[in-house]
Tab-separated table of C-alpha atoms in Angstrom:
chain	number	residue	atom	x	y	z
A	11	UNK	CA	-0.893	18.034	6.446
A	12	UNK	CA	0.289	16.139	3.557
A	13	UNK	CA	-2.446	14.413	1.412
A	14	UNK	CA	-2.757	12.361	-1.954
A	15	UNK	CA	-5.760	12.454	-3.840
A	16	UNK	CA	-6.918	10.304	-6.795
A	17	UNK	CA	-9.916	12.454	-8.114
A	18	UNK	CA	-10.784	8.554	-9.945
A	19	UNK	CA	-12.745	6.151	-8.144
A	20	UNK	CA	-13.637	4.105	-11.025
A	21	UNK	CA	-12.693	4.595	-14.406
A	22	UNK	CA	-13.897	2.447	-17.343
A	23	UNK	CA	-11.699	1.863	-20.978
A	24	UNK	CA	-12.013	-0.012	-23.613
A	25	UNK	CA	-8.741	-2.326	-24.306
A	26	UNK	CA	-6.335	-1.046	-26.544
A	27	UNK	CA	-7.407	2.988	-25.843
A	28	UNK	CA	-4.811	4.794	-23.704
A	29	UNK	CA	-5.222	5.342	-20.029
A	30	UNK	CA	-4.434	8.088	-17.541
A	31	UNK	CA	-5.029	7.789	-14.048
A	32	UNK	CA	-4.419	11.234	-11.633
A	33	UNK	CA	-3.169	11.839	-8.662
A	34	UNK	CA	-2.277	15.059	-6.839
A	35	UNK	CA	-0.372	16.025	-3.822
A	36	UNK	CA	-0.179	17.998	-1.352
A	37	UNK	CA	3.643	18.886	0.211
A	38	UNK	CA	5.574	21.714	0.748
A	39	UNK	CA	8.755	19.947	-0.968
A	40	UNK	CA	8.917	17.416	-3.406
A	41	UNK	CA	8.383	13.806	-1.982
A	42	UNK	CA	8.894	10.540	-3.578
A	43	UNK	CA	6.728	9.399	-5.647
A	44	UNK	CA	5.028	5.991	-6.485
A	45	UNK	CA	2.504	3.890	-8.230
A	46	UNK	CA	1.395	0.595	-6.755
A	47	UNK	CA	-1.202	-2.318	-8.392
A	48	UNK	CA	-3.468	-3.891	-6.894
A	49	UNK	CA	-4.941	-7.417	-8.445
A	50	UNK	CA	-7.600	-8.754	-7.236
A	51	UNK	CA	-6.932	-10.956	-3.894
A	52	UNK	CA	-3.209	-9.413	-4.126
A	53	UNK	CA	-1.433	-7.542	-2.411
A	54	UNK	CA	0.186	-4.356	-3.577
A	55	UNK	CA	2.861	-4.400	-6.308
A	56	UNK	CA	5.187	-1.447	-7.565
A	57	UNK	CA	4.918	-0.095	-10.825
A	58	UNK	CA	7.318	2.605	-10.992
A	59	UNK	CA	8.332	5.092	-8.092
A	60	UNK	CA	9.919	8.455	-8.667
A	61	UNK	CA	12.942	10.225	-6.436
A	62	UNK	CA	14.653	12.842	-8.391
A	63	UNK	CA	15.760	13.332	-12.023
A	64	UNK	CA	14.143	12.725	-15.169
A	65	UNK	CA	10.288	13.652	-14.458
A	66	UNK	CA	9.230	10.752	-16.705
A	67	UNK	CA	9.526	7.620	-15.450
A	68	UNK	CA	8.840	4.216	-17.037
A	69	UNK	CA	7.422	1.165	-14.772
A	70	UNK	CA	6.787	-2.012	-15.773
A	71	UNK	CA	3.831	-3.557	-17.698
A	72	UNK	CA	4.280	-0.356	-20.411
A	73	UNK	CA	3.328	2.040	-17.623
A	74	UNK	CA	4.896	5.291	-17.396
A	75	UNK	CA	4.397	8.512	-15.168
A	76	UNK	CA	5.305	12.194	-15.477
A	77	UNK	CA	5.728	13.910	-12.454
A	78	UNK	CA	4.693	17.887	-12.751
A	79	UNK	CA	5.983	19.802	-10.068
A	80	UNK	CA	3.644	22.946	-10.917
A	81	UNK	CA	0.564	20.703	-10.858
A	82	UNK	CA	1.676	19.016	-7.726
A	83	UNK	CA	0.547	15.710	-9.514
A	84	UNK	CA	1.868	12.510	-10.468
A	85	UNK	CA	-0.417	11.101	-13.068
A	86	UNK	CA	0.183	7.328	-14.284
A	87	UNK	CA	-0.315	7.146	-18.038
A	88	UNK	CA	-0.302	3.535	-20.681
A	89	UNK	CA	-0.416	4.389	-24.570
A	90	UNK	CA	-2.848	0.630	-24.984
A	91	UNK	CA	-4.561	-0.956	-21.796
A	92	UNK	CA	-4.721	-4.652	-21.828
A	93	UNK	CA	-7.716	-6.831	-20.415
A	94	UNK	CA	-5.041	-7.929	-17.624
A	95	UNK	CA	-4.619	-4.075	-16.357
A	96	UNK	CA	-8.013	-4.560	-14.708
A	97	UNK	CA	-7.146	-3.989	-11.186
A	98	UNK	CA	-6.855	-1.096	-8.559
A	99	UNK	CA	-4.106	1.446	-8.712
A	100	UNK	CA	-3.090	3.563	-5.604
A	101	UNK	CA	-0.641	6.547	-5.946
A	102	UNK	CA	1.575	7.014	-2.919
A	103	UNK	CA	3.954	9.858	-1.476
A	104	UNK	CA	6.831	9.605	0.875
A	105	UNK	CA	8.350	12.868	2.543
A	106	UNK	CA	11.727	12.451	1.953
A	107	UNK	CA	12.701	9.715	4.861
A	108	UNK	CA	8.940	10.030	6.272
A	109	UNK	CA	6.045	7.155	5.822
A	110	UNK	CA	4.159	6.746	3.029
A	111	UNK	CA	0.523	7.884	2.572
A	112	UNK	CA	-1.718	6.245	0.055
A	113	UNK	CA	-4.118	7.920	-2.335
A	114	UNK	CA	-8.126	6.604	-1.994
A	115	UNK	CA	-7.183	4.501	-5.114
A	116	UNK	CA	-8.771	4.239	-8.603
A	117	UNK	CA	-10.474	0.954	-9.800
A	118	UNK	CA	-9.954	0.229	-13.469
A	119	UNK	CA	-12.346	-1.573	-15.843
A	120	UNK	CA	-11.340	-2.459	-19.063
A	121	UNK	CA	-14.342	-3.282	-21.741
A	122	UNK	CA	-13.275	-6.044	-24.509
B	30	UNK	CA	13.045	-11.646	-4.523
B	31	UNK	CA	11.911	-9.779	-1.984
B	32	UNK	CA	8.711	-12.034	-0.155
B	33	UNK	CA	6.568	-10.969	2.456
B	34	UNK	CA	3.794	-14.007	3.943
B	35	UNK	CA	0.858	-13.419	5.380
B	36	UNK	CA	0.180	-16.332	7.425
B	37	UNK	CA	-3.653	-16.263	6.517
B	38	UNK	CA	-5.605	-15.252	3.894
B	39	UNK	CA	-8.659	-15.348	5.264
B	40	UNK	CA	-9.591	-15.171	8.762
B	41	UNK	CA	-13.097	-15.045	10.368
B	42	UNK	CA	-13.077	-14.712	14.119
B	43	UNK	CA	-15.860	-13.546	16.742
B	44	UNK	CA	-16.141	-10.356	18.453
B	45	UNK	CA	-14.127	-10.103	21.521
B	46	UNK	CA	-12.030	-12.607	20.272
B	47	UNK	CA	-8.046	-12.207	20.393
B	48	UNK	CA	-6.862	-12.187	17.028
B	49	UNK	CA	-3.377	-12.541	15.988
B	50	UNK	CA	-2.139	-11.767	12.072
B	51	UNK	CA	1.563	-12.588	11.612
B	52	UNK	CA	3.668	-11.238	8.511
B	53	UNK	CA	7.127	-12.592	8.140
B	54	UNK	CA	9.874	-10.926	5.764
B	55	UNK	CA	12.790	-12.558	4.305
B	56	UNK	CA	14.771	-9.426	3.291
B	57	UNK	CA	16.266	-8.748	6.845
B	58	UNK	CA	14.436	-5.132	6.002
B	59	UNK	CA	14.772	-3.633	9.045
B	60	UNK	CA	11.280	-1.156	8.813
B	61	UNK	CA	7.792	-3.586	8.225
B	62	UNK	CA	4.103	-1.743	8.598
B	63	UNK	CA	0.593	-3.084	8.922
B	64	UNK	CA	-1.806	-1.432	6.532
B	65	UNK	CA	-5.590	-1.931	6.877
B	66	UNK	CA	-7.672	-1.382	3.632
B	67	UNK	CA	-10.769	-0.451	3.273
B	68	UNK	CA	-13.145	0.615	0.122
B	69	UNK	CA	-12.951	4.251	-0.404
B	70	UNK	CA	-10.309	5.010	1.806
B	71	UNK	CA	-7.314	3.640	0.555
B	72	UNK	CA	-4.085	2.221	2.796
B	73	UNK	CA	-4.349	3.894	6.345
B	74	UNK	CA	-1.047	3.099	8.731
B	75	UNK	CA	-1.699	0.949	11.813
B	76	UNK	CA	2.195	0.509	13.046
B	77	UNK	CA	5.503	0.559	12.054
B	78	UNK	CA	8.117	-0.783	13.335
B	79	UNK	CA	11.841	0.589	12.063
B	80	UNK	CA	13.746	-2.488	14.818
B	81	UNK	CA	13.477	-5.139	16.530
B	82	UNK	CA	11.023	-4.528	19.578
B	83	UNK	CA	10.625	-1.148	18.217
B	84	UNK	CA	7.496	0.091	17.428
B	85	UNK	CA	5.370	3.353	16.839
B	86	UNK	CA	1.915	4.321	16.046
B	87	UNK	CA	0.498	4.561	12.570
B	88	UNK	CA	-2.823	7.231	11.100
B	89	UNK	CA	-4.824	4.446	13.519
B	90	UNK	CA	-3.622	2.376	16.205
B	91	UNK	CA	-6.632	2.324	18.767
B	92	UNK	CA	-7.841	-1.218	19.059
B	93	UNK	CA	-4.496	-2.447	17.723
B	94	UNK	CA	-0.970	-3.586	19.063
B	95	UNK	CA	2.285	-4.834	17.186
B	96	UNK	CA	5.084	-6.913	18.418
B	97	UNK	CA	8.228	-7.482	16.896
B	98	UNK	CA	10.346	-9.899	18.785
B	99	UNK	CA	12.157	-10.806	15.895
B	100	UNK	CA	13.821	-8.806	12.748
B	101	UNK	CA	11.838	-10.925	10.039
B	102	UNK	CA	8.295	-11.548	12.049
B	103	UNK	CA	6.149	-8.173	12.564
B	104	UNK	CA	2.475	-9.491	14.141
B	105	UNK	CA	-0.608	-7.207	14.201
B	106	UNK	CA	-2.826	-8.165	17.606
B	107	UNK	CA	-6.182	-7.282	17.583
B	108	UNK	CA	-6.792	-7.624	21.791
B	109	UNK	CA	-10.442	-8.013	21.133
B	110	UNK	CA	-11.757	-7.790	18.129
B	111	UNK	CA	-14.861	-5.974	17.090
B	112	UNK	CA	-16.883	-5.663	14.169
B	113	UNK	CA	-15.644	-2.339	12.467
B	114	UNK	CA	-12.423	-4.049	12.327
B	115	UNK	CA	-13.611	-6.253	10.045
B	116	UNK	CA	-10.940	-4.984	6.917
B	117	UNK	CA	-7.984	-6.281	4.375
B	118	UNK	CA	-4.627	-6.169	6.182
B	119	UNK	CA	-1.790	-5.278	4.353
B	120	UNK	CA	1.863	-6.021	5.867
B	121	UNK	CA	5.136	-4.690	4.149
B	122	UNK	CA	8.513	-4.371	4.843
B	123	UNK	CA	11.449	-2.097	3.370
B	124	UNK	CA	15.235	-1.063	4.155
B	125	UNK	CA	15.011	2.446	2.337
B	126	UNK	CA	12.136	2.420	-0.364
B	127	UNK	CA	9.594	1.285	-1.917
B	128	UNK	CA	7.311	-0.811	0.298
B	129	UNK	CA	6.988	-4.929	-0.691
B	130	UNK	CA	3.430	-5.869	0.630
B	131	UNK	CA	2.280	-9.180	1.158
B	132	UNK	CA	-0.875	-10.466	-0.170
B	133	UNK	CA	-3.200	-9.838	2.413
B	134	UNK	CA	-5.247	-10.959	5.319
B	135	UNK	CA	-9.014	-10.265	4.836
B	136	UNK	CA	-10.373	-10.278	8.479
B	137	UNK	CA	-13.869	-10.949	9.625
B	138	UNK	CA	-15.373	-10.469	12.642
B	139	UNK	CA	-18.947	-11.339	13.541
């Protein structure tokens, strides 16, 4: 069965340090691909989604993801994390026309 | 813009109640989903619905029912509520990809 995992519950960084959040897959082919944020009391907005082509993709808010067939992963990366990045982050896959199944999501804490 | 409202933001209803959420979509998407979310365990799939007075079962869909009478109005019916439905509820809506989610109903039953 297909599956996302996010090995991250809760990660912790100080602002300005980089930031990589993980997330792995499991599917025979390769599915799209997408990051979502969630603020707190929001709902869930995109960040950058992945269908073919260039395996590094930029999202918005200076977020960026390389997708690694090999590795089965999808890991969400940001070179300086900003007090406002504080939120949850849930990776997502798509079979190719199927529904989308969410990762457990990772809950990020950034430290002034 | 895509927008997707969630008629409530919070609820707080009584078990055994009938409990209605409604999401409406102004993107004539034609495919909308309820998402419940709990701590730990992620976005699981209640319903979709890909038309109108279409429907099919999410990951979840005991205790639930949809109805989609309309193209931009998907509602989530809880036919009596109990208290492990107590949850966020996510709706969203798409034509191809990615999702657009609304901001969420927290429900609470007692």
């Amino acid at each position: 069965a297909q599956s996302v995992t996010q090995p991250d519950i809760h990660i912790t960084v100080s602002e300005g340090a980089s930031l990589e959040l993980r997330c792995n897959y499991s599917y025979g082919a390769t599915p799209y691909l997408f990051w979502y944020v969630q603020s707190p009391g929001q709902g869930l907005q995109l960040l950058l989604k992945y269908f073919s082509g260039d395996t590094l993709v930029q999202g918005i808010k200076g977020f960026e993801a390389e997708f690694k067939r090999s590795q089965s992963s999808f890991n969400l990366r940001k070179p300086s994390v900003h007090w406002s990045d504080a939120a949850e982050y849930f990776c997502a896959v798509a079979p190719q026309g199927g529904k989308l199944i969410f990762g457990q999501g990772t809950e990020l804490s950034v430290k002034p | 813009d895509v927008k997707v409202t969630q008629s409530s933001r919070y609820l707080v209803k009584r078990t055994g109640e009938k409990v209605f959420l409604e999401c409406v979509q102004d993107m004539d998407h034609e495919n909308m989903f309820w998402y419940r979310q709990d701590p730990g365990l992620g976005l699981r799939l209640i319903y979709f619905s890909y038309d109108v007075k279409m429907k099919e079962k999410g990951d979840i869909p005991e205790g639930y029912s949809v109805s989609r009478e309309k193209k931009e109005r998907f509602s989530l019916i809880l036919e009596s509520a109990s208290t492990n439905q107590t949850s966020m509820y996510l709706c969203a809506s798409t034509e191809n990809s990615p999702l657009h989610f609304g901001n969420g109903t927290r429900l609470t039953v007692t």
